[in-house]
Short mmCIF file of N, CA and C in Angstrom, two decimals:
data_model
loop_
_atom_site.label_atom_id
_atom_site.label_comp_id
_atom_site.label_asym_id
_atom_site.label_seq_id
_atom_site.Cartn_x
_atom_site.Cartn_y
_atom_site.Cartn_z
N ALA A 1 20.06 -5.45 -25.79
CA ALA A 1 19.18 -6.28 -24.97
C ALA A 1 18.24 -7.05 -25.89
N ASP A 2 17.92 -8.25 -25.47
CA ASP A 2 17.01 -9.07 -26.27
C ASP A 2 15.56 -8.79 -25.88
N ALA A 3 14.64 -9.49 -26.51
CA ALA A 3 13.21 -9.24 -26.32
C ALA A 3 12.78 -9.46 -24.87
N LEU A 4 13.33 -10.47 -24.21
CA LEU A 4 12.93 -10.74 -22.83
C LEU A 4 13.41 -9.64 -21.88
N GLN A 5 14.59 -9.10 -22.12
CA GLN A 5 15.07 -7.99 -21.29
C GLN A 5 14.25 -6.73 -21.54
N HIS A 6 13.86 -6.50 -22.79
CA HIS A 6 12.96 -5.37 -23.08
C HIS A 6 11.61 -5.57 -22.38
N HIS A 7 11.14 -6.81 -22.38
CA HIS A 7 9.89 -7.12 -21.68
C HIS A 7 10.03 -6.81 -20.18
N ALA A 8 11.16 -7.20 -19.60
CA ALA A 8 11.40 -6.93 -18.18
C ALA A 8 11.36 -5.43 -17.89
N ALA A 9 12.00 -4.65 -18.74
CA ALA A 9 11.99 -3.19 -18.55
C ALA A 9 10.58 -2.62 -18.69
N SER A 10 9.81 -3.12 -19.65
CA SER A 10 8.44 -2.61 -19.80
C SER A 10 7.56 -3.07 -18.63
N GLU A 11 7.83 -4.25 -18.07
CA GLU A 11 7.10 -4.68 -16.87
C GLU A 11 7.39 -3.73 -15.71
N LEU A 12 8.66 -3.35 -15.55
CA LEU A 12 9.01 -2.39 -14.50
C LEU A 12 8.26 -1.08 -14.71
N GLN A 13 8.25 -0.59 -15.94
CA GLN A 13 7.50 0.64 -16.23
C GLN A 13 6.03 0.49 -15.84
N ASN A 14 5.44 -0.63 -16.22
CA ASN A 14 4.02 -0.88 -15.97
C ASN A 14 3.73 -0.89 -14.46
N TYR A 15 4.54 -1.60 -13.69
CA TYR A 15 4.29 -1.67 -12.26
C TYR A 15 4.53 -0.32 -11.57
N LEU A 16 5.53 0.42 -11.99
CA LEU A 16 5.75 1.75 -11.40
C LEU A 16 4.55 2.66 -11.67
N GLN A 17 3.97 2.55 -12.85
CA GLN A 17 2.77 3.32 -13.18
C GLN A 17 1.59 2.89 -12.31
N ARG A 18 1.38 1.59 -12.23
CA ARG A 18 0.23 1.08 -11.47
C ARG A 18 0.36 1.32 -9.97
N LEU A 19 1.57 1.22 -9.44
CA LEU A 19 1.76 1.38 -8.00
C LEU A 19 1.86 2.84 -7.56
N PHE A 20 2.66 3.60 -8.30
CA PHE A 20 3.01 4.94 -7.83
C PHE A 20 2.59 6.06 -8.79
N ARG A 21 1.94 5.70 -9.90
CA ARG A 21 1.54 6.68 -10.92
C ARG A 21 2.76 7.41 -11.49
N ILE A 22 3.86 6.68 -11.63
CA ILE A 22 5.10 7.24 -12.16
C ILE A 22 5.26 6.80 -13.61
N ARG A 23 5.57 7.75 -14.46
CA ARG A 23 5.87 7.44 -15.85
C ARG A 23 7.38 7.34 -15.99
N ALA A 24 7.86 6.14 -16.26
CA ALA A 24 9.30 5.91 -16.39
C ALA A 24 9.65 5.74 -17.86
N ASP A 25 10.72 6.37 -18.27
CA ASP A 25 11.21 6.26 -19.64
C ASP A 25 12.35 5.25 -19.69
N ILE A 26 12.44 4.55 -20.82
CA ILE A 26 13.58 3.68 -21.06
C ILE A 26 14.58 4.50 -21.86
N ALA A 27 15.74 4.75 -21.25
CA ALA A 27 16.75 5.60 -21.89
C ALA A 27 18.10 5.32 -21.26
N THR A 28 19.13 5.76 -21.93
CA THR A 28 20.45 5.69 -21.32
C THR A 28 20.58 6.88 -20.39
N ASN A 29 21.18 6.65 -19.26
CA ASN A 29 21.33 7.69 -18.25
C ASN A 29 22.76 8.21 -18.28
N PRO A 30 22.99 9.44 -18.71
CA PRO A 30 24.36 9.95 -18.78
C PRO A 30 24.98 10.08 -17.39
N PRO A 31 26.29 9.91 -17.29
CA PRO A 31 26.96 10.09 -15.98
C PRO A 31 26.64 11.46 -15.40
N GLY A 32 26.42 11.49 -14.10
CA GLY A 32 26.13 12.75 -13.43
C GLY A 32 24.66 13.14 -13.43
N ASP A 33 23.80 12.36 -14.10
CA ASP A 33 22.37 12.64 -14.12
C ASP A 33 21.81 12.36 -12.73
N SER A 34 21.05 13.28 -12.18
CA SER A 34 20.56 13.14 -10.81
C SER A 34 19.19 12.47 -10.73
N ARG A 35 18.59 12.13 -11.87
CA ARG A 35 17.29 11.47 -11.83
C ARG A 35 17.41 10.06 -11.28
N ILE A 36 16.32 9.55 -10.75
CA ILE A 36 16.29 8.16 -10.29
C ILE A 36 16.40 7.26 -11.51
N CYS A 37 17.27 6.26 -11.40
CA CYS A 37 17.55 5.41 -12.55
C CYS A 37 17.58 3.94 -12.12
N PHE A 38 16.88 3.12 -12.88
CA PHE A 38 16.95 1.67 -12.73
C PHE A 38 17.82 1.15 -13.86
N HIS A 39 18.90 0.48 -13.52
CA HIS A 39 19.76 -0.14 -14.53
C HIS A 39 19.31 -1.60 -14.62
N VAL A 40 18.75 -1.97 -15.76
CA VAL A 40 18.18 -3.30 -15.96
C VAL A 40 18.96 -3.99 -17.06
N GLY A 41 19.46 -5.20 -16.79
CA GLY A 41 20.16 -5.91 -17.85
C GLY A 41 20.94 -7.11 -17.36
N HIS A 42 21.59 -7.75 -18.31
CA HIS A 42 22.42 -8.92 -18.04
C HIS A 42 23.62 -8.52 -17.18
N ALA A 43 24.00 -9.38 -16.27
CA ALA A 43 25.10 -9.08 -15.35
C ALA A 43 26.41 -8.76 -16.06
N ASP A 44 26.59 -9.28 -17.27
CA ASP A 44 27.82 -9.03 -18.03
C ASP A 44 27.73 -7.80 -18.94
N ALA A 45 26.59 -7.15 -18.99
CA ALA A 45 26.42 -5.99 -19.87
C ALA A 45 27.27 -4.82 -19.37
N ALA A 46 27.81 -4.08 -20.30
CA ALA A 46 28.70 -2.97 -19.96
C ALA A 46 28.02 -1.94 -19.07
N HIS A 47 26.75 -1.61 -19.35
CA HIS A 47 26.07 -0.58 -18.55
C HIS A 47 25.83 -1.05 -17.11
N ILE A 48 25.74 -2.36 -16.89
CA ILE A 48 25.59 -2.89 -15.53
C ILE A 48 26.95 -2.89 -14.84
N ARG A 49 27.98 -3.33 -15.54
CA ARG A 49 29.33 -3.40 -14.96
C ARG A 49 29.87 -2.01 -14.58
N ARG A 50 29.44 -0.97 -15.32
CA ARG A 50 29.88 0.39 -14.98
C ARG A 50 29.32 0.84 -13.63
N VAL A 51 28.14 0.34 -13.29
CA VAL A 51 27.46 0.81 -12.08
C VAL A 51 27.76 -0.06 -10.86
N VAL A 52 27.94 -1.36 -11.08
CA VAL A 52 28.12 -2.29 -9.96
C VAL A 52 29.60 -2.64 -9.79
N ALA A 53 30.14 -2.20 -8.68
CA ALA A 53 31.50 -2.62 -8.33
C ALA A 53 31.41 -4.02 -7.73
N ASN A 54 32.36 -4.88 -8.06
CA ASN A 54 32.39 -6.23 -7.51
C ASN A 54 31.12 -7.02 -7.83
N MET A 55 30.77 -7.10 -9.10
CA MET A 55 29.60 -7.89 -9.51
C MET A 55 29.85 -9.35 -9.16
N PRO A 56 28.95 -9.97 -8.42
CA PRO A 56 29.14 -11.38 -8.09
C PRO A 56 28.93 -12.25 -9.34
N ASP A 57 29.49 -13.44 -9.30
CA ASP A 57 29.23 -14.40 -10.37
C ASP A 57 27.82 -14.93 -10.18
N LEU A 58 27.02 -14.80 -11.22
CA LEU A 58 25.64 -15.28 -11.16
C LEU A 58 25.47 -16.44 -12.11
N SER A 59 24.73 -17.45 -11.67
CA SER A 59 24.38 -18.54 -12.58
C SER A 59 23.37 -18.01 -13.59
N ASP A 60 22.97 -18.85 -14.53
CA ASP A 60 21.98 -18.41 -15.51
C ASP A 60 20.62 -18.13 -14.88
N GLN A 61 20.40 -18.57 -13.63
CA GLN A 61 19.15 -18.29 -12.93
C GLN A 61 19.34 -17.30 -11.78
N GLY A 62 20.58 -16.91 -11.52
CA GLY A 62 20.85 -15.98 -10.43
C GLY A 62 20.52 -14.56 -10.82
N HIS A 63 20.09 -13.77 -9.84
CA HIS A 63 19.78 -12.37 -10.10
C HIS A 63 20.14 -11.50 -8.91
N LEU A 64 20.37 -10.24 -9.23
CA LEU A 64 20.83 -9.26 -8.26
C LEU A 64 19.85 -8.09 -8.24
N VAL A 65 19.49 -7.66 -7.04
CA VAL A 65 18.67 -6.47 -6.84
C VAL A 65 19.43 -5.63 -5.83
N ARG A 66 19.98 -4.50 -6.28
CA ARG A 66 20.87 -3.73 -5.41
C ARG A 66 20.63 -2.23 -5.58
N ARG A 67 20.42 -1.56 -4.45
CA ARG A 67 20.40 -0.10 -4.48
C ARG A 67 21.83 0.38 -4.30
N ILE A 68 22.28 1.14 -5.27
CA ILE A 68 23.65 1.64 -5.25
C ILE A 68 23.75 2.91 -4.41
N ASP A 69 22.80 3.82 -4.60
CA ASP A 69 22.75 5.06 -3.83
C ASP A 69 21.31 5.55 -3.82
N ALA A 70 21.08 6.76 -3.38
CA ALA A 70 19.71 7.27 -3.23
C ALA A 70 18.94 7.36 -4.53
N SER A 71 19.63 7.33 -5.68
CA SER A 71 18.92 7.48 -6.95
C SER A 71 19.23 6.36 -7.96
N THR A 72 19.89 5.28 -7.53
CA THR A 72 20.31 4.25 -8.48
C THR A 72 19.98 2.86 -7.96
N MET A 73 19.24 2.10 -8.76
CA MET A 73 18.91 0.71 -8.45
C MET A 73 19.36 -0.14 -9.62
N VAL A 74 19.97 -1.29 -9.33
CA VAL A 74 20.41 -2.22 -10.36
C VAL A 74 19.60 -3.50 -10.25
N LEU A 75 19.07 -3.93 -11.40
CA LEU A 75 18.32 -5.18 -11.52
C LEU A 75 19.01 -5.98 -12.61
N ALA A 76 19.78 -6.99 -12.21
CA ALA A 76 20.60 -7.73 -13.17
C ALA A 76 20.42 -9.22 -12.97
N GLY A 77 20.74 -9.97 -14.03
CA GLY A 77 20.64 -11.41 -13.95
C GLY A 77 21.68 -12.09 -14.81
N GLY A 78 21.89 -13.37 -14.54
CA GLY A 78 22.84 -14.16 -15.31
C GLY A 78 22.31 -14.62 -16.65
N SER A 79 21.04 -14.36 -16.91
CA SER A 79 20.40 -14.65 -18.20
C SER A 79 19.25 -13.66 -18.35
N SER A 80 18.64 -13.65 -19.51
CA SER A 80 17.52 -12.73 -19.73
C SER A 80 16.35 -13.06 -18.81
N ALA A 81 16.09 -14.35 -18.60
CA ALA A 81 15.02 -14.74 -17.67
C ALA A 81 15.32 -14.23 -16.27
N ALA A 82 16.57 -14.36 -15.84
CA ALA A 82 16.95 -13.91 -14.51
C ALA A 82 16.86 -12.39 -14.38
N VAL A 83 17.08 -11.66 -15.46
CA VAL A 83 16.89 -10.20 -15.45
C VAL A 83 15.42 -9.90 -15.12
N ALA A 84 14.50 -10.60 -15.78
CA ALA A 84 13.08 -10.41 -15.50
C ALA A 84 12.76 -10.79 -14.06
N TRP A 85 13.35 -11.86 -13.55
CA TRP A 85 13.11 -12.26 -12.17
C TRP A 85 13.61 -11.20 -11.20
N ALA A 86 14.68 -10.50 -11.53
CA ALA A 86 15.16 -9.40 -10.68
C ALA A 86 14.11 -8.29 -10.63
N VAL A 87 13.52 -7.97 -11.78
CA VAL A 87 12.46 -6.96 -11.81
C VAL A 87 11.28 -7.41 -10.95
N TYR A 88 10.84 -8.66 -11.12
CA TYR A 88 9.70 -9.16 -10.35
C TYR A 88 10.01 -9.20 -8.85
N GLU A 89 11.25 -9.48 -8.50
CA GLU A 89 11.65 -9.48 -7.08
C GLU A 89 11.50 -8.07 -6.50
N LEU A 90 11.98 -7.06 -7.21
CA LEU A 90 11.83 -5.68 -6.73
C LEU A 90 10.36 -5.32 -6.58
N VAL A 91 9.57 -5.64 -7.58
CA VAL A 91 8.14 -5.31 -7.55
C VAL A 91 7.47 -6.00 -6.36
N GLU A 92 7.89 -7.23 -6.07
CA GLU A 92 7.34 -7.93 -4.91
C GLU A 92 7.71 -7.21 -3.62
N ARG A 93 8.89 -6.63 -3.57
CA ARG A 93 9.32 -5.87 -2.38
C ARG A 93 8.49 -4.60 -2.22
N TYR A 94 7.87 -4.13 -3.30
CA TYR A 94 6.94 -3.00 -3.22
C TYR A 94 5.55 -3.44 -2.75
N GLY A 95 5.36 -4.73 -2.52
CA GLY A 95 4.10 -5.21 -1.97
C GLY A 95 3.20 -5.97 -2.93
N VAL A 96 3.61 -6.13 -4.18
CA VAL A 96 2.79 -6.87 -5.14
C VAL A 96 2.92 -8.36 -4.84
N ARG A 97 1.80 -9.08 -4.90
CA ARG A 97 1.80 -10.53 -4.73
C ARG A 97 1.34 -11.16 -6.03
N TYR A 98 2.09 -12.15 -6.48
CA TYR A 98 1.78 -12.85 -7.72
C TYR A 98 1.01 -14.12 -7.37
N LEU A 99 -0.20 -14.20 -7.86
CA LEU A 99 -1.01 -15.40 -7.70
C LEU A 99 -1.04 -16.13 -9.03
N LEU A 100 -1.59 -17.32 -9.06
CA LEU A 100 -1.59 -18.10 -10.30
C LEU A 100 -2.42 -17.46 -11.41
N HIS A 101 -3.44 -16.69 -11.04
CA HIS A 101 -4.31 -16.13 -12.07
C HIS A 101 -4.32 -14.61 -12.14
N GLU A 102 -3.60 -13.95 -11.24
CA GLU A 102 -3.58 -12.50 -11.27
C GLU A 102 -2.53 -11.97 -10.30
N ASP A 103 -2.26 -10.69 -10.41
CA ASP A 103 -1.42 -9.99 -9.44
C ASP A 103 -2.34 -9.29 -8.44
N VAL A 104 -1.90 -9.21 -7.21
CA VAL A 104 -2.61 -8.44 -6.19
C VAL A 104 -1.70 -7.29 -5.79
N LEU A 105 -2.15 -6.07 -6.08
CA LEU A 105 -1.38 -4.88 -5.74
C LEU A 105 -1.80 -4.36 -4.37
N PRO A 106 -0.88 -3.78 -3.62
CA PRO A 106 -1.25 -3.23 -2.32
C PRO A 106 -2.21 -2.05 -2.50
N ARG A 107 -3.12 -1.91 -1.56
CA ARG A 107 -4.07 -0.78 -1.64
C ARG A 107 -3.35 0.55 -1.58
N ASP A 108 -2.38 0.63 -0.69
CA ASP A 108 -1.61 1.86 -0.53
C ASP A 108 -0.13 1.51 -0.42
N PRO A 109 0.60 1.56 -1.54
CA PRO A 109 2.02 1.21 -1.48
C PRO A 109 2.88 2.29 -0.83
N GLY A 110 2.26 3.40 -0.45
CA GLY A 110 3.01 4.50 0.14
C GLY A 110 3.69 5.32 -0.93
N PRO A 111 4.52 6.26 -0.53
CA PRO A 111 5.21 7.09 -1.52
C PRO A 111 6.29 6.28 -2.23
N PHE A 112 6.63 6.71 -3.44
CA PHE A 112 7.68 6.03 -4.18
C PHE A 112 9.00 6.15 -3.44
N HIS A 113 9.76 5.08 -3.46
CA HIS A 113 11.09 5.06 -2.86
C HIS A 113 11.90 3.93 -3.50
N LEU A 114 13.18 4.03 -3.41
CA LEU A 114 14.06 2.93 -3.79
C LEU A 114 14.35 2.15 -2.51
N PRO A 115 13.88 0.92 -2.42
CA PRO A 115 14.13 0.17 -1.18
C PRO A 115 15.62 -0.09 -0.98
N ASP A 116 16.03 -0.11 0.27
CA ASP A 116 17.43 -0.35 0.61
C ASP A 116 17.68 -1.86 0.54
N LEU A 117 18.01 -2.34 -0.64
CA LEU A 117 18.19 -3.77 -0.88
C LEU A 117 19.57 -4.06 -1.43
N ASP A 118 20.12 -5.18 -1.04
CA ASP A 118 21.34 -5.72 -1.64
C ASP A 118 21.17 -7.23 -1.65
N LEU A 119 20.45 -7.72 -2.64
CA LEU A 119 20.09 -9.13 -2.73
C LEU A 119 20.84 -9.81 -3.87
N ILE A 120 21.40 -10.95 -3.58
CA ILE A 120 21.96 -11.83 -4.61
C ILE A 120 21.19 -13.14 -4.44
N LEU A 121 20.35 -13.45 -5.41
CA LEU A 121 19.44 -14.57 -5.29
C LEU A 121 19.80 -15.68 -6.27
N GLU A 122 20.02 -16.87 -5.74
CA GLU A 122 20.28 -18.06 -6.54
C GLU A 122 19.26 -19.11 -6.10
N PRO A 123 18.65 -19.81 -7.04
CA PRO A 123 17.62 -20.78 -6.65
C PRO A 123 18.23 -21.99 -5.94
N LEU A 124 17.46 -22.56 -5.01
CA LEU A 124 17.87 -23.79 -4.36
C LEU A 124 17.67 -24.99 -5.29
N LEU A 125 16.67 -24.90 -6.15
CA LEU A 125 16.38 -25.96 -7.11
C LEU A 125 16.59 -25.44 -8.52
N ALA A 126 17.38 -26.16 -9.31
CA ALA A 126 17.62 -25.72 -10.69
C ALA A 126 16.38 -25.88 -11.56
N LEU A 127 15.58 -26.87 -11.28
CA LEU A 127 14.37 -27.13 -12.07
C LEU A 127 13.16 -26.88 -11.18
N ARG A 128 12.35 -25.91 -11.60
CA ARG A 128 11.12 -25.57 -10.89
C ARG A 128 9.99 -25.72 -11.90
N CYS A 129 9.29 -26.84 -11.82
CA CYS A 129 8.37 -27.26 -12.88
C CYS A 129 6.93 -27.23 -12.41
N TRP A 130 6.06 -26.87 -13.33
CA TRP A 130 4.61 -26.91 -13.10
C TRP A 130 4.01 -27.95 -14.05
N ARG A 131 3.20 -28.84 -13.50
CA ARG A 131 2.49 -29.83 -14.33
C ARG A 131 1.21 -29.18 -14.81
N GLN A 132 1.12 -28.92 -16.09
CA GLN A 132 0.04 -28.09 -16.63
C GLN A 132 -1.28 -28.83 -16.82
N PHE A 133 -1.24 -30.06 -17.27
CA PHE A 133 -2.49 -30.73 -17.61
C PHE A 133 -2.84 -31.83 -16.62
N SER A 134 -4.10 -32.03 -16.43
CA SER A 134 -4.62 -33.15 -15.65
C SER A 134 -5.90 -33.62 -16.36
N GLU A 135 -6.44 -34.70 -15.86
CA GLU A 135 -7.66 -35.21 -16.50
C GLU A 135 -8.92 -34.57 -15.97
N LEU A 136 -8.79 -33.62 -15.06
CA LEU A 136 -9.96 -32.97 -14.48
C LEU A 136 -10.61 -32.01 -15.47
N ALA A 137 -11.93 -31.99 -15.46
CA ALA A 137 -12.67 -31.10 -16.37
C ALA A 137 -12.42 -29.63 -16.07
N THR A 138 -12.03 -29.33 -14.85
CA THR A 138 -11.77 -27.94 -14.47
C THR A 138 -10.30 -27.57 -14.69
N GLY A 139 -9.49 -28.50 -15.18
CA GLY A 139 -8.07 -28.26 -15.35
C GLY A 139 -7.74 -27.57 -16.66
N GLY A 140 -6.45 -27.49 -16.93
CA GLY A 140 -5.95 -26.78 -18.08
C GLY A 140 -6.39 -27.33 -19.43
N ALA A 141 -6.83 -28.56 -19.47
CA ALA A 141 -7.27 -29.14 -20.75
C ALA A 141 -8.47 -28.39 -21.32
N MET A 142 -9.19 -27.69 -20.48
CA MET A 142 -10.39 -26.97 -20.93
C MET A 142 -10.17 -25.48 -21.11
N TRP A 143 -8.95 -25.00 -20.90
CA TRP A 143 -8.69 -23.58 -20.99
C TRP A 143 -8.47 -23.15 -22.44
N SER A 144 -8.73 -21.89 -22.68
CA SER A 144 -8.45 -21.30 -24.00
C SER A 144 -6.95 -21.00 -24.10
N LEU A 145 -6.49 -20.69 -25.31
CA LEU A 145 -5.09 -20.31 -25.50
C LEU A 145 -4.76 -19.05 -24.68
N ALA A 146 -5.66 -18.08 -24.67
CA ALA A 146 -5.43 -16.84 -23.90
C ALA A 146 -5.28 -17.14 -22.41
N GLN A 147 -6.07 -18.08 -21.89
CA GLN A 147 -5.96 -18.44 -20.48
C GLN A 147 -4.62 -19.11 -20.20
N HIS A 148 -4.17 -19.98 -21.11
CA HIS A 148 -2.87 -20.63 -20.94
C HIS A 148 -1.73 -19.60 -20.98
N GLN A 149 -1.83 -18.64 -21.89
CA GLN A 149 -0.78 -17.62 -21.98
C GLN A 149 -0.72 -16.78 -20.71
N ALA A 150 -1.87 -16.36 -20.20
CA ALA A 150 -1.91 -15.57 -18.97
C ALA A 150 -1.37 -16.37 -17.79
N PHE A 151 -1.72 -17.64 -17.72
CA PHE A 151 -1.26 -18.50 -16.64
C PHE A 151 0.26 -18.70 -16.71
N THR A 152 0.78 -18.89 -17.91
CA THR A 152 2.22 -19.07 -18.09
C THR A 152 2.97 -17.81 -17.67
N ARG A 153 2.43 -16.63 -17.98
CA ARG A 153 3.06 -15.38 -17.54
C ARG A 153 3.14 -15.31 -16.01
N GLN A 154 2.08 -15.76 -15.34
CA GLN A 154 2.08 -15.75 -13.87
C GLN A 154 3.09 -16.75 -13.32
N LEU A 155 3.20 -17.93 -13.94
CA LEU A 155 4.19 -18.91 -13.49
C LEU A 155 5.60 -18.33 -13.61
N PHE A 156 5.85 -17.59 -14.68
CA PHE A 156 7.17 -16.99 -14.88
C PHE A 156 7.48 -15.98 -13.78
N LYS A 157 6.50 -15.19 -13.38
CA LYS A 157 6.70 -14.23 -12.29
C LYS A 157 7.02 -14.95 -10.99
N LEU A 158 6.48 -16.15 -10.82
CA LEU A 158 6.72 -16.96 -9.63
C LEU A 158 8.02 -17.76 -9.72
N LYS A 159 8.80 -17.51 -10.76
CA LYS A 159 10.13 -18.09 -10.99
C LYS A 159 10.10 -19.58 -11.31
N PHE A 160 9.01 -20.04 -11.88
CA PHE A 160 9.00 -21.38 -12.46
C PHE A 160 9.81 -21.30 -13.75
N ASN A 161 10.56 -22.35 -14.06
CA ASN A 161 11.37 -22.31 -15.27
C ASN A 161 11.06 -23.45 -16.24
N SER A 162 10.03 -24.21 -15.97
CA SER A 162 9.61 -25.25 -16.92
C SER A 162 8.16 -25.63 -16.67
N ILE A 163 7.57 -26.16 -17.71
CA ILE A 163 6.18 -26.63 -17.63
C ILE A 163 6.14 -28.02 -18.22
N LEU A 164 5.54 -28.95 -17.49
CA LEU A 164 5.41 -30.32 -17.97
C LEU A 164 4.07 -30.46 -18.68
N LEU A 165 4.14 -30.86 -19.92
CA LEU A 165 2.94 -31.12 -20.72
C LEU A 165 2.87 -32.62 -20.95
N ALA A 166 1.97 -33.30 -20.26
CA ALA A 166 1.80 -34.74 -20.43
C ALA A 166 0.44 -34.95 -21.08
N LEU A 167 0.46 -35.26 -22.34
CA LEU A 167 -0.78 -35.45 -23.09
C LEU A 167 -1.03 -36.94 -23.30
N TRP A 168 -2.25 -37.36 -23.14
CA TRP A 168 -2.60 -38.77 -23.36
C TRP A 168 -3.91 -38.89 -24.04
#
């Protein structure tokens, strides 16, 4: 897995901790293991193909969120970005809302569970762009680098795939 897929897995760990106080380990799950397991990765990865029968063809932006059984969830994508979007989609189904400047977590997400989902998500628009700068004094032109980085992370969670930088 590349850095973005590792980031997606660590995001899943982070949200499970914040929502349910669950400590999740990143590890390979041997066959027959009865623990709850999230299989996170590219749709063509061997560990995903072993778990998902009849994997649909996904575009580079397509992603799959599927509960296989009571203890197995698959979060896969046609690219590393789409893998992360699969993770964010699941987290959203747990009640998290992504705003432009922060996440809003539910006050009481209830007990931990694997939601009964079988989603194959493909975007309606291939290009989902955010115009970052404007001439307004309250706009991005006045933000620090840290503010831009945090904002870009939020845009990614919202499945934006490009940012327009028009400097004049």
